């Protein structure tokens, strides 16, 4: 009888260990990344990088204002593989703020409005992605890992 009980206990443990559908799952991560280039409307010249740069890319800042506090967002200069490894700015939003600002140079600030889509998963918790991105109230046709090309 004890042998039967031990066998039954081992069988139950194996069944429950084998039924863990989340055990080996690689979870998707939230995507709150934006790749930005700033080009001149008339000529298409890059205003951040190269010989026609109008703004110093190192001094471009991204921030949100929440309860009178300024929250700075991480940004880095990156190579964008989908456009011949062109140099762009990569902005990583660590939290889901519906609005953030970009400060290009002395006295030049523009506004981004973001709509997010969140969904709960069984194994990975809540995943939040950017659904749409407006730049100064103009739709940028944002899609995941796309380049947001702004014109001045």
Coordinates of N, CA and C in Angstrom, one line a residue:
X1 N 0.8 -1.2 0.0 CA 0.0 0.0 0.0 C 0.9 1.3 0.0
X2 N 2.0 1.2 0.8 CA 2.9 2.4 0.8 C 3.5 2.6 -0.5
X3 N 3.9 1.5 -1.2 CA 4.5 1.6 -2.5 C 3.5 2.2 -3.5
X4 N 2.3 1.8 -3.4 CA 1.2 2.4 -4.3 C 1.1 3.9 -4.0
X5 N 1.1 4.3 -2.8 CA 0.9 5.7 -2.4 C 2.1 6.5 -2.9
X6 N 3.3 6.0 -2.8 CA 4.5 6.6 -3.2 C 4.5 6.8 -4.8
X7 N 4.1 5.7 -5.4 CA 4.0 5.7 -6.9 C 2.9 6.8 -7.3
X8 N 1.8 6.8 -6.7 CA 0.7 7.8 -7.0 C 1.2 9.2 -6.7
X9 N 1.9 9.4 -5.7 CA 2.5 10.8 -5.4 C 3.5 11.2 -6.4
X10 N 4.4 10.3 -6.8 CA 5.4 10.6 -7.8 C 4.7 10.9 -9.2
X11 N 3.7 10.1 -9.5 CA 2.9 10.3 -10.7 C 2.2 11.7 -10.7
X12 N 1.6 12.1 -9.6 CA 0.9 13.4 -9.5 C 1.9 14.5 -9.7
X13 N 3.1 14.4 -9.0 CA 4.1 15.4 -9.1 C 4.6 15.6 -10.6
X14 N 4.8 14.4 -11.3 CA 5.2 14.5 -12.6 C 4.2 15.1 -13.6
X15 N 2.9 14.8 -13.3 CA 1.9 15.4 -14.1 C 1.8 16.9 -14.0
X16 N 1.9 17.4 -12.7 CA 1.9 18.8 -12.5 C 3.1 19.5 -13.1
X17 N 4.3 18.9 -13.0 CA 5.5 19.5 -13.5 C 5.4 19.5 -15.1
X18 N 4.8 18.5 -15.7 CA 4.7 18.4 -17.1 C 3.7 19.4 -17.7
X19 N 2.7 19.8 -16.9 CA 1.6 20.7 -17.3 C 2.0 22.2 -17.2
X20 N 3.1 22.5 -16.8 CA 3.5 23.9 -16.7 C 3.8 24.5 -18.1
X21 N 2.8 25.1 -18.7 CA 2.9 25.6 -20.1 C 3.8 26.8 -20.2
X22 N 4.1 27.5 -19.0 CA 4.9 28.7 -19.0 C 6.3 28.4 -18.7
X23 N 6.6 27.2 -18.4 CA 8.0 26.9 -17.9 C 9.1 27.2 -18.9
X24 N 8.9 26.9 -20.1 CA 10.0 27.2 -21.1 C 9.6 28.3 -22.1
X25 N 8.7 29.1 -21.8 CA 8.2 30.1 -22.7 C 9.1 31.4 -22.6
X26 N 9.5 31.8 -23.8 CA 10.2 33.1 -23.9 C 9.1 34.2 -24.0
X27 N 9.1 35.1 -23.1 CA 8.0 36.1 -23.1 C 8.4 37.3 -24.0
X28 N 7.4 37.8 -24.7 CA 7.6 39.0 -25.4 C 7.8 40.1 -24.4
X29 N 8.5 41.1 -24.7 CA 8.7 42.3 -23.8 C 7.9 43.4 -24.3
X30 N 7.6 44.3 -23.4 CA 6.9 45.6 -23.8 C 7.8 46.3 -24.8
X31 N 7.2 46.9 -25.8 CA 7.9 47.7 -26.7 C 7.5 49.2 -26.6
X32 N 8.3 49.9 -26.0 CA 8.1 51.4 -25.8 C 9.3 52.1 -26.3
X33 N 9.8 51.7 -27.5 CA 11.0 52.3 -28.1 C 10.5 53.1 -29.4
X34 N 11.2 54.2 -29.6 CA 10.9 55.0 -30.7 C 12.3 55.4 -31.4
X35 N 12.3 55.3 -32.7 CA 13.5 55.7 -33.5 C 13.1 56.9 -34.2
X36 N 13.9 58.0 -34.1 CA 13.5 59.3 -34.6 C 14.7 59.9 -35.5
X37 N 14.2 60.4 -36.6 CA 15.1 61.2 -37.4 C 14.4 62.6 -37.7
X38 N 15.1 63.6 -37.8 CA 14.6 65.0 -38.1 C 15.1 65.5 -39.4
X39 N 14.3 65.7 -40.3 CA 14.7 66.1 -41.7 C 14.1 67.4 -42.1
X40 N 14.7 68.2 -42.9 CA 14.2 69.4 -43.4 C 13.1 69.1 -44.5
X41 N 12.0 69.8 -44.4 CA 10.9 69.4 -45.3 C 11.3 69.6 -46.8
X42 N 11.8 70.8 -47.1 CA 12.1 71.1 -48.5 C 13.1 70.2 -49.1
X43 N 14.3 70.0 -48.4 CA 15.4 69.3 -49.0 C 15.5 67.9 -48.6
X44 N 14.9 67.5 -47.5 CA 15.1 66.2 -46.9 C 16.4 66.0 -46.2
X45 N 17.2 67.0 -46.0 CA 18.4 67.0 -45.3 C 18.2 66.6 -43.9
X46 N 19.1 65.8 -43.3 CA 19.1 65.4 -41.9 C 19.5 66.5 -41.1
X47 N 18.7 67.0 -40.1 CA 19.0 68.1 -39.3 C 19.7 67.8 -38.0
X48 N 20.0 66.5 -37.8 CA 20.6 66.1 -36.6 C 22.0 65.5 -36.8
X49 N 22.3 64.9 -38.0 CA 23.5 64.3 -38.3 C 24.0 64.6 -39.7
X50 N 25.3 64.6 -39.9 CA 25.9 64.9 -41.2 C 26.2 66.4 -41.4
X51 N 26.5 66.7 -42.6 CA 27.0 68.0 -43.0 C 25.9 69.1 -42.9
X52 N 24.7 68.7 -42.9 CA 23.6 69.7 -42.9 C 22.9 69.8 -41.5
X53 N 23.6 69.3 -40.5 CA 23.0 69.2 -39.2 C 22.7 70.7 -38.7
X54 N 21.5 70.9 -38.2 CA 21.1 72.2 -37.6 C 21.1 72.1 -36.1
X55 N 20.9 70.9 -35.6 CA 20.8 70.7 -34.1 C 21.9 69.7 -33.7
X56 N 22.4 69.9 -32.5 CA 23.4 69.0 -32.0 C 22.6 67.8 -31.3
X57 N 22.8 66.6 -31.9 CA 22.0 65.5 -31.5 C 22.3 65.1 -30.0
X58 N 23.5 65.4 -29.6 CA 23.9 65.1 -28.2 C 23.1 66.0 -27.2
X59 N 22.5 67.1 -27.7 CA 21.8 68.0 -26.8 C 20.3 67.9 -26.9
X60 N 19.8 66.9 -27.7 CA 18.4 66.7 -27.8 C 17.9 65.9 -26.6
X61 N 16.9 66.4 -26.0 CA 16.4 65.8 -24.7 C 14.9 65.4 -24.8
X62 N 14.5 64.3 -24.2 CA 13.2 63.8 -24.2 C 12.7 63.8 -22.7
X63 N 11.5 64.3 -22.5 CA 11.0 64.3 -21.1 C 9.5 64.3 -21.1
X64 N 8.9 63.9 -19.9 CA 7.5 64.0 -19.6 C 7.3 64.8 -18.4
X65 N 6.2 65.4 -18.2 CA 5.9 66.1 -17.0 C 4.7 65.4 -16.3
X66 N 5.0 64.9 -15.1 CA 4.0 64.2 -14.3 C 3.9 64.8 -12.9
X67 N 2.7 65.3 -12.6 CA 2.5 66.0 -11.2 C 3.6 67.0 -11.0
X68 N 3.8 67.9 -11.9 CA 4.8 69.0 -11.8 C 6.3 68.5 -11.7
X69 N 6.5 67.2 -11.9 CA 7.9 66.7 -11.9 C 8.3 66.4 -13.4
X70 N 9.5 66.7 -13.7 CA 10.0 66.4 -15.0 C 10.7 65.1 -15.0
X71 N 10.3 64.2 -15.8 CA 10.9 62.8 -15.9 C 11.6 62.7 -17.3
X72 N 13.0 62.6 -17.2 CA 13.8 62.5 -18.4 C 13.8 61.1 -18.9
X73 N 13.7 60.9 -20.2 CA 13.7 59.6 -20.9 C 15.1 59.4 -21.5
X74 N 15.5 58.1 -21.4 CA 16.8 57.8 -22.0 C 16.7 57.8 -23.5
X75 N 17.7 58.4 -24.1 CA 17.9 58.4 -25.5 C 19.3 58.2 -25.9
X76 N 19.5 57.5 -27.0 CA 20.9 57.3 -27.4 C 21.0 57.5 -28.9
X77 N 22.1 57.7 -29.4 CA 22.4 57.8 -30.9 C 22.6 56.4 -31.3
X78 N 21.9 56.0 -32.4 CA 21.9 54.6 -32.8 C 21.9 54.5 -34.3
X79 N 22.4 53.3 -34.8 CA 22.3 53.0 -36.3 C 21.0 52.3 -36.5
X80 N 20.3 52.7 -37.5 CA 19.0 52.1 -37.8 C 19.1 51.2 -39.0
X81 N 19.0 49.9 -38.7 CA 19.3 48.9 -39.8 C 18.3 48.9 -41.0
X82 N 17.1 49.3 -40.8 CA 16.1 49.3 -41.8 C 16.3 50.4 -42.8
X83 N 17.2 51.3 -42.6 CA 17.5 52.4 -43.5 C 19.0 52.6 -43.7
X84 N 19.6 51.5 -44.2 CA 21.0 51.5 -44.5 C 21.9 51.9 -43.3
X85 N 21.5 51.6 -42.1 CA 22.2 51.9 -40.9 C 22.5 53.4 -40.7
X86 N 21.5 54.2 -41.1 CA 21.5 55.6 -41.0 C 21.5 55.9 -39.5
X87 N 22.1 57.0 -39.1 CA 22.1 57.4 -37.7 C 20.8 58.1 -37.3
X88 N 20.3 57.6 -36.2 CA 19.0 58.2 -35.7 C 19.1 58.3 -34.2
X89 N 18.1 58.8 -33.6 CA 18.0 58.8 -32.1 C 17.0 57.8 -31.6
X90 N 17.4 57.0 -30.7 CA 16.6 55.9 -30.1 C 16.1 56.4 -28.8
X91 N 14.8 56.4 -28.6 CA 14.2 56.9 -27.3 C 13.6 55.7 -26.6
X92 N 13.9 55.4 -25.4 CA 13.3 54.3 -24.7 C 12.5 54.9 -23.5
X93 N 11.2 54.7 -23.7 CA 10.2 55.1 -22.6 C 10.1 54.0 -21.6
X94 N 10.5 54.3 -20.4 CA 10.5 53.3 -19.4 C 9.1 53.1 -18.7
X95 N 8.3 54.1 -18.9 CA 6.9 54.0 -18.3 C 6.0 54.5 -19.4
X96 N 4.7 54.2 -19.3 CA 3.7 54.5 -20.2 C 3.1 55.9 -19.9
X97 N 3.8 56.9 -20.5 CA 3.3 58.3 -20.3 C 2.6 58.7 -21.6
X98 N 1.4 59.3 -21.5 CA 0.6 59.6 -22.7 C 1.1 60.8 -23.5
X99 N 2.1 61.5 -22.9 CA 2.6 62.7 -23.6 C 4.1 62.8 -23.2
X100 N 4.9 63.1 -24.2 CA 6.3 63.5 -23.8 C 6.7 64.6 -24.8
X101 N 7.8 65.3 -24.4 CA 8.3 66.4 -25.2 C 9.7 66.2 -25.6
X102 N 10.1 66.8 -26.7 CA 11.5 66.8 -27.2 C 11.9 68.2 -27.3
X103 N 13.1 68.4 -26.7 CA 13.7 69.7 -26.7 C 14.9 69.6 -27.7
X104 N 14.8 70.3 -28.9 CA 15.8 70.2 -29.9 C 16.9 71.2 -29.7
X105 N 16.6 72.4 -29.4 CA 17.7 73.4 -29.2 C 17.2 74.5 -28.4
X106 N 17.8 75.6 -28.4 CA 17.4 76.8 -27.6 C 16.0 77.2 -27.9
X107 N 15.1 76.9 -27.0 CA 13.7 77.4 -27.1 C 12.8 76.6 -28.1
X108 N 13.3 75.5 -28.6 CA 12.5 74.7 -29.6 C 12.1 73.4 -28.9
X109 N 10.8 73.3 -28.6 CA 10.2 72.1 -27.9 C 9.0 71.7 -28.7
X110 N 8.9 70.4 -29.0 CA 7.8 69.8 -29.7 C 7.1 68.7 -28.8
X111 N 5.9 68.3 -29.2 CA 5.1 67.4 -28.3 C 4.8 66.1 -29.1
X112 N 4.9 65.0 -28.3 CA 4.5 63.7 -28.8 C 3.3 63.3 -27.9
X113 N 2.3 62.8 -28.5 CA 1.2 62.1 -27.8 C 1.1 60.7 -28.2
X114 N 1.0 59.8 -27.2 CA 1.1 58.4 -27.4 C -0.1 57.7 -26.9
X115 N -0.6 56.7 -27.7 CA -1.7 55.8 -27.3 C -1.0 54.5 -27.1
X116 N -1.3 53.8 -26.0 CA -0.7 52.5 -25.7 C -1.8 51.4 -25.8
X117 N -1.3 50.2 -26.0 CA -2.2 49.0 -26.0 C -1.5 48.1 -25.0
X118 N -2.3 47.7 -24.0 CA -1.8 46.7 -23.0 C -2.7 45.5 -23.0
X119 N -2.1 44.3 -22.8 CA -2.8 43.1 -22.8 C -2.2 42.2 -21.7
X120 N -3.0 41.5 -21.0 CA -2.6 40.6 -20.0 C -2.4 39.2 -20.6
X121 N -1.3 38.6 -20.2 CA -1.0 37.2 -20.7 C -1.0 36.3 -19.5
X122 N -1.1 35.0 -19.8 CA -1.2 34.0 -18.8 C 0.2 33.8 -18.1
X123 N 1.2 33.8 -18.9 CA 2.5 33.5 -18.4 C 3.5 34.7 -18.2
X124 N 3.2 35.8 -18.9 CA 4.2 36.9 -19.0 C 3.7 38.2 -18.3
X125 N 2.6 38.2 -17.7 CA 2.1 39.4 -17.1 C 1.5 40.3 -18.1
X126 N 1.6 41.6 -17.9 CA 1.0 42.6 -18.7 C 2.1 43.1 -19.7
X127 N 1.8 43.1 -21.0 CA 2.6 43.6 -22.1 C 2.0 44.9 -22.6
X128 N 2.9 45.9 -22.7 CA 2.4 47.2 -23.1 C 3.2 47.7 -24.3
X129 N 2.5 48.0 -25.4 CA 3.2 48.5 -26.6 C 2.6 49.8 -27.0
X130 N 3.4 50.6 -27.8 CA 2.9 51.8 -28.4 C 1.9 51.4 -29.5
X131 N 0.7 52.0 -29.5 CA -0.3 51.8 -30.5 C -0.2 52.9 -31.6
X132 N -0.1 54.1 -31.2 CA 0.0 55.2 -32.1 C 0.8 56.4 -31.5
X133 N 1.4 57.2 -32.4 CA 2.2 58.3 -32.0 C 1.9 59.5 -32.8
X134 N 1.5 60.6 -32.1 CA 1.3 61.8 -32.8 C 2.4 62.8 -32.5
X135 N 2.9 63.5 -33.5 CA 3.9 64.5 -33.3 C 3.3 65.9 -33.6
X136 N 3.2 66.7 -32.6 CA 2.5 68.0 -32.8 C 1.1 67.8 -33.4
X137 N 0.4 66.8 -32.9 CA -1.0 66.4 -33.3 C -1.1 65.9 -34.7
X138 N 0.1 65.5 -35.3 CA 0.0 64.9 -36.6 C 0.4 63.4 -36.5
X139 N -0.4 62.5 -37.1 CA -0.2 61.1 -37.0 C 1.1 60.7 -37.7
X140 N 2.0 60.0 -37.0 CA 3.3 59.6 -37.6 C 3.2 58.2 -38.3
X141 N 2.0 57.5 -38.3 CA 1.9 56.2 -38.8 C 2.9 55.2 -38.2
X142 N 3.0 55.3 -36.8 CA 3.9 54.5 -36.1 C 3.6 53.0 -36.2
X143 N 4.6 52.2 -36.3 CA 4.5 50.8 -36.2 C 5.7 50.3 -35.5
X144 N 5.6 49.1 -34.9 CA 6.7 48.6 -34.1 C 8.0 48.6 -34.8
X145 N 9.0 49.2 -34.2 CA 10.4 49.3 -34.7 C 10.5 50.1 -36.0
X146 N 9.5 50.9 -36.2 CA 9.6 51.7 -37.4 C 10.4 53.0 -37.1
X147 N 10.8 53.7 -38.1 CA 11.5 55.0 -38.0 C 10.4 56.1 -38.1
X148 N 10.4 56.9 -37.1 CA 9.5 58.1 -37.0 C 10.3 59.2 -37.6
X149 N 9.9 59.6 -38.9 CA 10.6 60.7 -39.6 C 9.9 62.0 -39.4
X150 N 10.5 62.9 -38.7 CA 9.9 64.2 -38.5 C 10.5 65.2 -39.5
X151 N 9.6 66.2 -39.8 CA 10.1 67.2 -40.7 C 9.9 68.6 -40.1
X152 N 10.8 69.5 -40.4 CA 10.8 70.8 -39.9 C 10.7 71.8 -41.0

